[in-house]
Short mmCIF file of C-alpha atoms in Angstrom, two decimals:
data_model
loop_
_atom_site.label_atom_id
_atom_site.label_comp_id
_atom_site.label_asym_id
_atom_site.label_seq_id
_atom_site.Cartn_x
_atom_site.Cartn_y
_atom_site.Cartn_z
CA MET A 1 -8.25 -28.57 31.33
CA SER A 2 -7.14 -31.85 32.86
CA ASN A 3 -10.81 -32.90 33.10
CA ASN A 4 -11.62 -32.82 29.43
CA GLY A 5 -9.20 -35.59 28.61
CA GLN A 6 -7.45 -33.66 25.86
CA SER A 7 -4.51 -32.42 27.86
CA LYS A 8 -3.02 -35.91 27.94
CA TRP A 9 -1.94 -35.31 24.34
CA LEU A 10 0.03 -32.20 25.19
CA ALA A 11 3.79 -32.14 25.55
CA ARG A 12 4.72 -31.40 29.15
CA HIS A 13 6.80 -28.32 28.33
CA ILE A 14 3.96 -26.82 26.28
CA ALA A 15 1.31 -27.59 28.89
CA ALA A 16 3.54 -25.86 31.42
CA LEU A 17 3.70 -22.62 29.41
CA PRO A 18 1.62 -19.85 30.99
CA ARG A 19 -0.96 -18.03 28.88
CA SER A 20 0.26 -14.64 27.72
CA GLY A 21 -0.80 -12.11 30.36
CA ILE A 22 -1.86 -9.74 27.62
CA ARG A 23 -4.50 -12.02 26.12
CA ASP A 24 -7.22 -11.70 28.76
CA PHE A 25 -6.86 -7.96 28.67
CA PHE A 26 -6.99 -8.00 24.90
CA GLU A 27 -10.34 -9.85 25.00
CA LEU A 28 -11.71 -7.21 27.36
CA VAL A 29 -10.59 -4.30 25.17
CA ASN A 30 -12.08 -5.92 22.09
CA GLU A 31 -15.51 -6.09 23.71
CA MET A 32 -15.64 -2.30 24.12
CA ASP A 33 -16.35 0.38 21.52
CA ASP A 34 -14.57 3.72 21.04
CA VAL A 35 -11.53 2.79 23.07
CA ILE A 36 -8.39 4.91 22.58
CA SER A 37 -5.68 2.32 22.58
CA LEU A 38 -2.14 2.97 23.75
CA GLY A 39 -1.73 -0.78 23.80
CA VAL A 40 -0.58 -1.40 20.27
CA GLY A 41 2.92 -2.63 19.50
CA GLU A 42 2.86 -1.76 15.81
CA PRO A 43 3.08 1.45 13.78
CA ASP A 44 -0.17 3.34 13.17
CA PHE A 45 1.13 4.36 9.74
CA PRO A 46 0.17 2.19 6.79
CA THR A 47 3.17 0.80 4.91
CA PRO A 48 4.56 3.65 2.72
CA TRP A 49 2.94 3.59 -0.70
CA GLY A 50 6.18 3.15 -2.61
CA ILE A 51 6.72 -0.17 -0.83
CA ARG A 52 3.14 -1.30 -1.37
CA GLU A 53 3.35 -0.33 -5.03
CA ALA A 54 6.52 -2.42 -5.44
CA THR A 55 4.69 -5.34 -3.82
CA ILE A 56 1.84 -5.06 -6.31
CA TYR A 57 4.35 -4.88 -9.16
CA ALA A 58 6.03 -8.06 -7.88
CA LEU A 59 2.65 -9.80 -8.03
CA GLU A 60 2.00 -8.46 -11.53
CA LYS A 61 5.35 -9.85 -12.65
CA GLY A 62 4.35 -13.24 -11.29
CA HIS A 63 6.77 -13.36 -8.37
CA THR A 64 4.69 -15.90 -6.52
CA ASN A 65 7.04 -18.84 -6.16
CA TYR A 66 9.22 -20.26 -3.40
CA THR A 67 12.58 -18.65 -2.81
CA SER A 68 15.85 -20.12 -1.59
CA ASN A 69 15.46 -21.33 2.00
CA LEU A 70 17.82 -18.54 2.98
CA GLY A 71 15.66 -15.96 1.19
CA LEU A 72 16.21 -14.02 -2.05
CA LEU A 73 19.91 -13.32 -2.49
CA ARG A 74 19.03 -9.79 -3.67
CA LEU A 75 17.32 -9.15 -0.34
CA ARG A 76 20.17 -10.65 1.67
CA GLU A 77 22.57 -8.40 -0.23
CA VAL A 78 20.64 -5.19 0.44
CA ALA A 79 20.05 -6.27 4.06
CA CYS A 80 23.78 -6.87 4.60
CA ASP A 81 24.60 -3.51 2.98
CA TYR A 82 22.03 -1.86 5.28
CA VAL A 83 23.52 -3.53 8.36
CA ALA A 84 27.03 -2.51 7.31
CA ALA A 85 25.97 1.12 6.77
CA ASN A 86 23.91 1.47 9.94
CA PHE A 87 25.27 -0.96 12.51
CA GLY A 88 28.99 -0.99 11.82
CA ILE A 89 29.41 -4.65 10.88
CA ARG A 90 29.74 -6.30 7.47
CA TYR A 91 28.19 -9.73 6.89
CA HIS A 92 28.55 -11.94 3.85
CA ALA A 93 25.15 -12.12 2.13
CA ALA A 94 25.53 -15.66 0.81
CA ALA A 95 26.63 -17.40 4.01
CA GLU A 96 25.97 -15.14 6.96
CA CYS A 97 22.37 -14.00 6.51
CA ILE A 98 18.95 -15.67 6.49
CA ILE A 99 15.56 -14.12 5.80
CA THR A 100 12.88 -15.20 8.28
CA VAL A 101 9.20 -14.72 8.98
CA GLY A 102 9.70 -11.78 11.32
CA VAL A 103 12.27 -11.51 14.09
CA SER A 104 10.06 -13.83 16.14
CA GLU A 105 10.87 -16.74 13.85
CA ALA A 106 14.55 -15.79 13.73
CA LEU A 107 14.67 -15.86 17.53
CA ASP A 108 12.94 -19.24 17.64
CA LEU A 109 15.38 -20.62 15.04
CA ILE A 110 18.53 -19.55 16.84
CA LEU A 111 17.25 -20.77 20.20
CA ARG A 112 16.34 -24.17 18.78
CA ALA A 113 19.64 -24.30 16.91
CA ILE A 114 21.84 -23.79 19.96
CA LEU A 115 20.00 -25.07 23.04
CA ASN A 116 20.20 -28.50 24.63
CA PRO A 117 17.79 -29.48 27.42
CA GLY A 118 18.84 -27.78 30.64
CA ASP A 119 20.92 -25.04 29.00
CA GLU A 120 20.30 -21.58 30.42
CA VAL A 121 19.68 -18.32 28.56
CA VAL A 122 20.10 -15.08 30.47
CA TYR A 123 17.79 -12.28 29.32
CA HIS A 124 16.53 -9.04 30.80
CA GLU A 125 13.03 -8.25 32.03
CA PRO A 126 10.76 -6.39 31.41
CA CYS A 127 10.86 -7.68 27.86
CA TYR A 128 8.82 -8.77 24.89
CA VAL A 129 6.40 -11.50 25.94
CA SER A 130 7.85 -14.28 23.78
CA TYR A 131 11.36 -14.50 25.18
CA ALA A 132 10.89 -16.86 28.14
CA PRO A 133 8.35 -19.12 26.32
CA SER A 134 10.62 -19.35 23.26
CA ILE A 135 13.51 -20.47 25.46
CA GLN A 136 11.24 -22.99 27.22
CA MET A 137 9.93 -24.32 23.91
CA ALA A 138 13.56 -25.07 23.07
CA HIS A 139 13.70 -27.17 26.29
CA ALA A 140 16.03 -24.71 27.98
CA VAL A 141 15.82 -22.57 31.07
CA PRO A 142 15.08 -18.83 30.94
CA VAL A 143 17.07 -16.84 33.51
CA PRO A 144 15.73 -13.29 33.84
CA VAL A 145 17.74 -10.33 35.08
CA GLN A 146 15.53 -7.47 36.19
CA THR A 147 16.24 -4.00 34.83
CA VAL A 148 15.13 -1.18 37.07
CA GLU A 149 13.81 2.36 36.78
CA SER A 150 16.70 3.80 38.81
CA ALA A 151 19.13 2.55 36.13
CA ALA A 152 16.88 3.79 33.30
CA PHE A 153 15.99 0.12 32.61
CA ALA A 154 19.42 -0.57 31.14
CA LEU A 155 21.00 -3.99 31.72
CA GLU A 156 23.45 -3.62 34.61
CA PRO A 157 26.63 -5.60 33.91
CA ASP A 158 27.15 -6.76 37.53
CA LYS A 159 23.62 -8.18 37.68
CA LEU A 160 24.16 -9.88 34.35
CA GLU A 161 27.38 -11.46 35.53
CA LYS A 162 25.76 -12.75 38.73
CA ALA A 163 23.11 -14.57 36.68
CA ILE A 164 25.68 -16.49 34.65
CA THR A 165 26.29 -20.14 35.64
CA LYS A 166 28.13 -23.07 34.10
CA LYS A 167 24.93 -23.93 32.25
CA THR A 168 24.56 -20.51 30.63
CA LYS A 169 24.85 -20.71 26.87
CA ALA A 170 23.61 -17.36 25.65
CA ILE A 171 22.63 -13.82 26.55
CA LEU A 172 19.51 -12.46 24.86
CA LEU A 173 19.36 -8.68 24.45
CA ASN A 174 16.65 -6.32 23.18
CA PHE A 175 17.70 -2.69 23.03
CA PRO A 176 15.96 -0.35 22.29
CA ASN A 177 13.58 -2.23 24.51
CA ASN A 178 9.94 -3.17 24.37
CA PRO A 179 8.30 -2.24 26.79
CA THR A 180 10.58 0.25 28.58
CA GLY A 181 12.06 2.17 25.63
CA ALA A 182 15.48 1.78 27.28
CA ASN A 183 18.71 1.57 25.30
CA LEU A 184 22.31 0.68 26.10
CA SER A 185 25.10 3.23 25.85
CA PHE A 186 28.36 2.49 24.06
CA GLU A 187 30.04 1.85 27.41
CA GLN A 188 27.28 -0.49 28.60
CA LYS A 189 27.41 -2.49 25.37
CA LYS A 190 31.16 -2.71 25.71
CA GLN A 191 30.83 -4.13 29.24
CA VAL A 192 28.19 -6.68 28.20
CA ALA A 193 30.43 -7.68 25.28
CA GLN A 194 33.38 -8.17 27.62
CA ILE A 195 31.29 -10.40 29.88
CA ALA A 196 30.17 -12.48 26.90
CA VAL A 197 33.75 -12.94 25.73
CA GLN A 198 35.05 -13.68 29.21
CA HIS A 199 32.42 -16.39 29.83
CA ASP A 200 32.47 -17.64 26.23
CA LEU A 201 28.76 -17.00 25.66
CA LEU A 202 26.73 -16.43 22.53
CA VAL A 203 24.86 -13.11 22.33
CA ILE A 204 21.50 -12.91 20.58
CA THR A 205 20.65 -9.28 19.94
CA ASP A 206 17.12 -8.36 18.87
CA GLU A 207 17.49 -4.88 17.39
CA ILE A 208 14.07 -4.57 15.77
CA TYR A 209 13.63 -1.01 17.14
CA ALA A 210 17.15 0.15 16.27
CA GLU A 211 16.19 2.92 13.81
CA LEU A 212 13.82 4.40 16.39
CA THR A 213 16.57 5.64 18.68
CA TRP A 214 16.15 9.04 20.34
CA GLY A 215 19.48 9.44 22.03
CA GLU A 216 22.84 8.88 20.45
CA ALA A 217 22.71 5.92 18.09
CA CYS A 218 25.70 3.65 18.30
CA GLN A 219 26.97 0.49 16.70
CA SER A 220 25.49 -2.93 17.38
CA ILE A 221 27.02 -5.04 20.11
CA ALA A 222 27.97 -7.39 17.25
CA ALA A 223 30.55 -4.81 16.15
CA PHE A 224 32.51 -4.82 19.45
CA PRO A 225 35.86 -6.62 19.68
CA GLY A 226 35.51 -10.40 19.90
CA MET A 227 31.76 -10.27 19.28
CA ARG A 228 31.35 -10.96 15.58
CA GLU A 229 31.98 -14.69 16.00
CA ARG A 230 29.65 -14.98 19.00
CA THR A 231 26.70 -12.77 18.05
CA ILE A 232 23.48 -13.40 16.20
CA PHE A 233 22.13 -10.07 15.04
CA LEU A 234 18.35 -10.00 14.56
CA HIS A 235 16.55 -7.28 12.68
CA GLY A 236 13.51 -6.84 10.47
CA MET A 237 11.17 -4.57 8.58
CA SER A 238 8.20 -4.40 10.95
CA LYS A 239 8.72 -1.38 13.13
CA ALA A 240 10.75 1.34 11.41
CA TYR A 241 9.27 0.66 7.96
CA ALA A 242 5.71 0.00 9.20
CA MET A 243 5.64 -3.48 7.65
CA THR A 244 4.41 -5.67 10.52
CA GLY A 245 2.00 -7.66 8.36
CA PHE A 246 4.67 -8.48 5.78
CA ARG A 247 6.45 -10.60 8.40
CA ILE A 248 10.02 -10.10 7.22
CA GLY A 249 12.94 -10.43 9.60
CA TYR A 250 16.55 -11.41 9.13
CA ALA A 251 19.39 -12.86 11.12
CA CYS A 252 23.09 -12.25 10.54
CA GLY A 253 25.87 -14.20 12.20
CA PRO A 254 28.58 -16.84 11.84
CA PRO A 255 28.00 -19.24 8.90
CA GLU A 256 27.69 -22.38 11.07
CA LEU A 257 24.87 -20.83 13.09
CA ILE A 258 23.07 -19.46 10.03
CA GLU A 259 23.36 -22.90 8.43
CA ALA A 260 21.82 -24.53 11.52
CA MET A 261 19.02 -21.97 11.58
CA MET A 262 18.45 -22.59 7.89
CA LYS A 263 17.97 -26.32 8.52
CA ILE A 264 15.13 -25.69 10.97
CA HIS A 265 13.64 -22.97 8.76
CA GLN A 266 13.86 -25.28 5.72
CA TYR A 267 11.93 -28.08 7.40
CA SER A 268 9.36 -25.93 9.16
CA MET A 269 8.78 -22.71 7.19
CA LEU A 270 10.56 -23.39 3.89
CA CYS A 271 10.89 -19.70 3.10
CA ALA A 272 9.39 -16.29 3.86
CA SER A 273 6.78 -15.03 1.39
CA ILE A 274 8.47 -13.93 -1.83
CA VAL A 275 6.09 -10.97 -2.23
CA ALA A 276 7.01 -9.73 1.22
CA GLN A 277 10.69 -10.23 0.42
CA GLU A 278 10.29 -8.07 -2.71
CA ALA A 279 8.61 -5.42 -0.55
CA ALA A 280 11.54 -5.51 1.87
CA ILE A 281 14.02 -4.97 -0.98
CA GLU A 282 12.11 -1.85 -2.04
CA ALA A 283 11.96 -0.59 1.56
CA LEU A 284 15.68 -1.00 2.15
CA ARG A 285 16.60 0.52 -1.22
CA ASN A 286 14.17 3.43 -1.43
CA GLY A 287 12.24 3.69 1.83
CA ARG A 288 14.59 5.80 3.92
CA ALA A 289 12.80 9.17 3.50
CA ASP A 290 9.44 7.67 4.46
CA MET A 291 11.02 5.96 7.44
CA GLU A 292 12.69 9.17 8.62
CA ALA A 293 9.38 11.06 8.38
CA MET A 294 7.65 8.44 10.57
CA LYS A 295 10.57 8.51 12.98
CA GLU A 296 10.30 12.29 13.37
CA GLU A 297 6.58 11.93 14.13
CA TYR A 298 7.25 9.25 16.78
CA TYR A 299 9.89 11.49 18.34
CA GLN A 300 7.45 14.39 18.68
CA ARG A 301 4.77 12.14 20.15
CA ARG A 302 7.34 10.78 22.59
CA ASN A 303 8.15 14.29 23.80
CA VAL A 304 4.46 15.09 24.29
CA ILE A 305 3.53 11.88 26.11
CA VAL A 306 6.57 12.05 28.43
CA LYS A 307 5.71 15.65 29.35
CA ARG A 308 2.01 14.94 29.92
CA LEU A 309 2.72 11.90 32.11
CA ASN A 310 5.30 13.68 34.25
CA ASP A 311 3.08 16.78 34.49
CA MET A 312 0.23 14.67 35.89
CA GLY A 313 2.55 13.09 38.45
CA LEU A 314 3.29 9.70 36.87
CA HIS A 315 7.06 9.51 36.78
CA CYS A 316 8.17 8.58 33.29
CA THR A 317 11.80 8.07 32.29
CA PRO A 318 12.20 9.61 28.82
CA PRO A 319 12.64 6.58 26.57
CA GLU A 320 15.81 6.30 24.49
CA GLY A 321 14.16 4.35 21.71
CA ALA A 322 11.24 2.27 20.34
CA PHE A 323 7.70 3.73 20.60
CA TYR A 324 6.82 2.98 24.20
CA VAL A 325 6.86 4.80 27.50
CA TYR A 326 6.84 2.89 30.76
CA PRO A 327 5.59 5.19 33.52
CA ASN A 328 5.63 4.38 37.23
CA ILE A 329 2.10 4.20 38.65
CA THR A 330 2.86 3.19 42.23
CA CYS A 331 1.73 6.62 43.48
CA THR A 332 -1.84 5.70 42.50
CA GLY A 333 -1.92 2.81 44.98
CA ARG A 334 -3.25 0.44 42.33
CA SER A 335 -1.65 -2.66 40.93
CA SER A 336 -0.77 -2.39 37.26
CA ALA A 337 -3.60 -4.78 36.31
CA GLU A 338 -6.14 -2.85 38.42
CA PHE A 339 -4.91 0.40 36.94
CA ALA A 340 -5.29 -0.85 33.36
CA HIS A 341 -8.71 -2.40 33.98
CA ASP A 342 -10.11 0.62 35.85
CA LEU A 343 -8.75 3.07 33.27
CA LEU A 344 -10.32 1.02 30.49
CA ARG A 345 -13.71 0.71 32.22
CA GLU A 346 -13.95 4.29 33.44
CA HIS A 347 -12.28 6.26 30.64
CA LYS A 348 -11.97 3.85 27.70
CA VAL A 349 -8.21 4.14 27.41
CA ALA A 350 -6.22 0.93 26.92
CA VAL A 351 -2.70 0.58 28.30
CA VAL A 352 -0.84 -2.65 29.04
CA PRO A 353 -0.09 -3.62 32.66
CA GLY A 354 3.63 -3.98 33.39
CA VAL A 355 3.11 -7.51 34.73
CA ALA A 356 2.53 -8.64 31.15
CA PHE A 357 6.24 -8.05 30.49
CA SER A 358 7.86 -9.15 33.72
CA SER A 359 7.09 -10.90 36.98
CA ALA A 360 8.60 -7.77 38.51
CA GLY A 361 6.63 -5.39 36.27
CA GLU A 362 4.28 -4.42 39.07
CA GLY A 363 3.98 -0.66 39.47
CA PHE A 364 4.34 0.16 35.77
CA ILE A 365 2.21 0.37 32.65
CA ARG A 366 3.27 0.40 29.01
CA CYS A 367 1.84 3.12 26.80
CA SER A 368 2.55 2.91 23.08
CA TYR A 369 2.80 6.20 21.23
CA ALA A 370 2.32 4.50 17.88
CA THR A 371 -0.99 6.31 17.59
CA SER A 372 -1.98 9.76 16.38
CA MET A 373 -1.08 12.92 18.30
CA LYS A 374 -4.82 13.60 18.63
CA ASN A 375 -5.32 10.21 20.31
CA ILE A 376 -2.34 10.77 22.58
CA GLU A 377 -3.61 14.19 23.72
CA GLU A 378 -7.11 12.82 24.34
CA ALA A 379 -5.81 9.72 26.14
CA MET A 380 -3.55 11.87 28.34
CA ALA A 381 -6.46 14.19 29.19
CA ARG A 382 -8.56 11.17 30.24
CA LEU A 383 -5.65 9.66 32.16
CA ALA A 384 -5.13 12.94 34.05
CA LYS A 385 -8.82 12.90 35.08
CA PHE A 386 -8.46 9.27 36.16
CA ILE A 387 -5.40 10.05 38.29
CA ALA A 388 -6.94 13.16 39.84
CA LYS A 389 -10.03 11.31 41.03
CA MET B 1 15.21 23.92 15.72
CA LYS B 2 14.06 26.58 13.23
CA GLU B 3 13.62 24.05 10.43
CA LYS B 4 11.77 21.67 12.72
CA ILE B 5 9.36 24.44 13.70
CA LEU B 6 8.86 25.46 10.08
CA ASN B 7 8.24 21.85 9.04
CA LEU B 8 5.61 21.48 11.76
CA LEU B 9 3.86 24.68 10.65
CA LYS B 10 3.94 23.53 7.03
CA LYS B 11 1.95 20.47 8.10
CA ASP B 12 -0.36 22.30 10.52
CA ALA B 13 -0.28 26.09 10.68
CA ARG B 14 -2.80 26.10 13.52
CA LEU B 15 -0.39 24.52 16.03
CA SER B 16 0.11 26.82 18.98
CA ALA B 17 3.59 27.78 20.19
CA SER B 18 2.94 25.69 23.28
CA GLU B 19 2.01 22.59 21.25
CA ILE B 20 5.11 23.03 19.11
CA ALA B 21 7.27 23.43 22.21
CA ASP B 22 5.91 20.19 23.71
CA ARG B 23 6.50 18.26 20.50
CA LEU B 24 10.06 19.47 20.13
CA ALA B 25 10.86 19.31 23.85
CA THR B 26 11.69 22.99 24.07
CA ASP B 27 10.09 26.04 25.73
CA VAL B 28 7.34 28.32 24.45
CA ALA B 29 9.51 31.45 24.50
CA THR B 30 12.04 29.88 22.12
CA VAL B 31 9.31 28.84 19.69
CA THR B 32 7.59 32.23 19.83
CA ALA B 33 10.88 34.04 19.21
CA ILE B 34 11.79 31.86 16.23
CA ILE B 35 8.36 32.18 14.62
CA GLY B 36 8.39 35.94 15.21
CA GLU B 37 11.77 36.29 13.54
CA CYS B 38 10.68 34.10 10.60
CA GLU B 39 7.60 36.27 10.08
CA LYS B 40 9.71 39.42 10.26
CA VAL B 41 12.16 38.34 7.58
CA LYS B 42 9.35 36.75 5.52
CA THR B 43 10.63 33.20 5.82
CA ILE B 44 7.01 32.70 6.85
CA TYR B 45 5.01 34.94 4.50
CA GLY B 46 1.49 33.73 5.17
CA TYR B 47 -0.81 31.14 6.67
CA CYS B 48 -3.77 29.64 4.84
CA ALA B 49 -6.17 26.72 5.14
CA LEU B 50 -6.66 24.02 2.54
CA ILE B 51 -10.34 24.15 1.68
CA ASN B 52 -12.43 21.80 -0.39
CA GLU B 53 -14.17 24.52 -2.38
CA GLU B 54 -16.83 22.11 -3.64
CA ALA B 55 -18.53 22.83 -0.32
CA PHE B 56 -19.12 26.47 -1.33
CA ASP B 57 -22.49 27.53 -2.76
CA LYS B 58 -20.67 28.84 -5.80
CA PRO B 59 -17.30 27.12 -6.10
CA PRO B 60 -14.68 29.30 -7.77
CA VAL B 61 -13.09 28.31 -11.08
CA ARG B 62 -9.35 27.74 -11.28
CA ALA B 63 -7.07 27.65 -14.27
CA LEU B 64 -3.47 26.69 -14.68
CA ILE B 65 -1.86 28.97 -17.26
CA GLU B 66 1.41 28.38 -19.05
CA VAL B 67 2.95 31.71 -20.00
CA SER B 68 5.89 32.27 -22.33
CA VAL B 69 7.60 35.62 -21.85
CA GLN B 70 10.45 37.61 -23.30
CA PRO B 71 13.00 38.02 -20.51
CA GLU B 72 14.41 41.51 -19.92
CA ARG B 73 18.08 42.35 -20.25
CA ASP B 74 18.61 43.44 -16.62
CA ASP B 75 15.80 41.72 -14.71
CA GLY B 76 15.39 38.43 -16.55
CA PHE B 77 11.95 37.08 -15.66
CA ASP B 78 11.63 38.85 -12.30
CA ASN B 79 10.09 42.13 -13.41
CA ILE B 80 7.30 40.61 -15.45
CA ALA B 81 6.68 37.86 -12.88
CA ARG B 82 6.24 40.52 -10.19
CA LYS B 83 3.89 42.52 -12.38
CA ILE B 84 1.75 39.44 -13.03
CA SER B 85 1.76 38.60 -9.31
CA LYS B 86 0.12 41.93 -8.49
CA PHE B 87 -3.21 40.93 -10.04
CA THR B 88 -5.58 39.71 -7.32
CA GLN B 89 -6.92 37.04 -9.68
CA VAL B 90 -3.46 35.43 -9.75
CA SER B 91 -3.04 32.95 -6.91
CA ASP B 92 0.32 31.34 -7.74
CA VAL B 93 3.25 32.32 -9.96
CA MET B 94 6.23 30.06 -10.58
CA LEU B 95 9.19 30.29 -12.93
CA VAL B 96 9.68 26.82 -14.43
CA SER B 97 12.02 25.06 -16.79
CA GLY B 98 10.70 23.49 -19.99
CA ASN B 99 8.58 24.62 -22.92
CA TYR B 100 7.24 27.73 -21.23
CA ASP B 101 8.48 30.12 -18.56
CA LEU B 102 5.87 31.03 -15.97
CA GLN B 103 3.18 28.81 -14.53
CA LEU B 104 0.22 30.63 -13.00
CA ILE B 105 -2.87 29.61 -11.14
CA ILE B 106 -5.76 32.01 -11.71
CA ILE B 107 -8.95 32.04 -9.68
CA GLY B 108 -12.20 33.46 -11.02
CA ASP B 109 -15.96 33.29 -10.62
CA SER B 110 -16.53 31.63 -14.00
CA LEU B 111 -14.80 30.36 -17.14
CA GLN B 112 -15.67 33.66 -18.84
CA ASP B 113 -14.19 35.58 -15.97
CA ILE B 114 -10.86 33.81 -16.38
CA ALA B 115 -10.97 33.94 -20.18
CA GLY B 116 -11.59 37.68 -19.91
CA PHE B 117 -8.63 38.16 -17.59
CA VAL B 118 -6.32 36.23 -19.89
CA SER B 119 -7.40 38.04 -23.07
CA SER B 120 -7.68 41.56 -21.70
CA LYS B 121 -4.98 41.65 -19.01
CA LEU B 122 -2.45 38.87 -19.22
CA ALA B 123 -1.91 38.14 -22.92
CA PRO B 124 -1.56 41.83 -23.95
CA MET B 125 1.12 42.54 -21.31
CA ASP B 126 4.47 43.72 -22.62
CA GLY B 127 6.81 40.75 -22.64
CA VAL B 128 4.16 38.03 -22.71
CA THR B 129 4.59 36.13 -25.94
CA SER B 130 2.01 33.37 -25.52
CA THR B 131 -0.42 31.78 -23.04
CA ARG B 132 -2.06 28.41 -22.79
CA THR B 133 -4.98 27.93 -20.38
CA HIS B 134 -5.96 24.67 -18.66
CA PHE B 135 -9.11 24.79 -16.55
CA MET B 136 -8.92 22.72 -13.41
CA LEU B 137 -11.59 20.02 -13.29
CA LYS B 138 -10.86 18.28 -10.01
CA LYS B 139 -8.22 18.55 -7.33
CA TYR B 140 -6.86 15.34 -5.77
CA LYS B 141 -3.96 16.52 -3.64
CA GLU B 142 -2.61 19.85 -2.47
CA CYS B 143 0.40 20.67 -0.28
CA GLY B 144 0.68 16.99 0.71
CA PHE B 145 -2.96 16.70 1.76
CA THR B 146 -5.91 14.98 0.10
CA ALA B 147 -9.50 16.14 0.56
CA GLU B 148 -10.71 12.56 0.79
CA ASP B 149 -10.56 10.57 4.02
CA GLY B 150 -7.33 8.74 4.75
CA GLU B 151 -7.02 5.00 4.49
CA ASP B 152 -9.03 3.25 7.14
CA TYR B 153 -7.80 -0.11 8.32
CA ASP B 154 -8.29 -2.25 11.36
CA ARG B 155 -5.45 -2.67 13.81
CA LEU B 156 -5.70 -4.96 16.78
CA SER B 157 -6.40 -2.88 19.88
CA VAL B 158 -3.70 -4.49 22.00
CA THR B 159 -0.60 -6.29 20.80
CA PRO B 160 2.57 -7.20 22.69
#
């Protein structure tokens, strides 16, 4: 890259960003036909028809203009009602909520809004691939805390506390977690909240998988004592309502932080698509039954895939949420990348190597069960053959 | 657990007890016992497949029939509804609210076959005051399923 003369234009912190580990593998999968993919991080269901129909109606009515930078007030109101009913915390729609282009944008906005060069953000790995790069793009320092299989991939408070320094500004959480499917119990959230209060840190909580919780659902960390004023709650429509392509997320939090996020959003994105915002209103008002039906299907697939994996000898902690399992493959003697490549070449099943989600992800693969039961059964049969060889 | 099993069977009656047990994270014996009990008390009163009858050499003819009846003092609509149900030509019988009382689905070999049944068997029955026959031209959806292929769309094969 340095030879072609173009890299001299690049900002140093962007040039230093590593390529996403998932991209090379993605290219390989795309070159092959008839692959059963357990590598997809989005629902296999199309968006429920009622939501799509409302989107078409919005277009027919000519809703094709810009919206307020914060998003349609009607959407912010239903989103805040939804958060109050499901997460135990009431936000003010006019001042404490902003509609974004997916949770990804919301995360970028809050990081850019709060971070000065050299600030540190503590987050847990394995995690979604954008966290460390997003922190780096905001000129700050990502500080990972590893979650481990023996603790069911939950964030251990003592490890979190050890990672905190004078430069730490925020803790970034994602539970239920992509890729492990882990969740935090009430007690664990309480302890993390206490640490945040004690060290005067902001908490950014990405709860995009919150509806897809298999254990006991509990309130958001934002609802714990002392947390409302120091938490940015991130949520969106993509996963539970099968609306990934609509790109609608939202952030709720203290007015000063929402205002700062709005400034960046205003000058970079202007607003999220109005048609997608109309779709989100319909989903939050009338989409619950469709969402619950999809959730029940994910739950049954989760039970099947966990059983098949454990039966074939790949230890798999039953996930508490999201639509991923994260089995341990160390007994096969392969690295996670070798495992994924060999499985793809020999049996045409795509899974994602654990190293894509963490420097310490060796020994694990991520399998998404956001695919049909038929595909899961076939993929598990092929995987069992692969293991037995 | 019982309702979850019943809901699964409603969507796919061919699921084995073992498949149901895996999906609901329970054991086969529990599933078998619950299904057995449901069959015994007629909570489950039959299993059938949804068939696109256009594939048959001689597709049957179906008619939806609206029937108005005179309810009986002691039995209301039940006695006459049961009598109508006994005819093998009658596939479905429902008591409904609105302008008529019973809604039937009749299956026959031909239009004449059904017309003959209505005029010689159904309409003359004691208690039946009027009938209105609608022949089915095309079926789009049944029991939550469509005969046409589902929506096909391209997802990326791997996403983070």
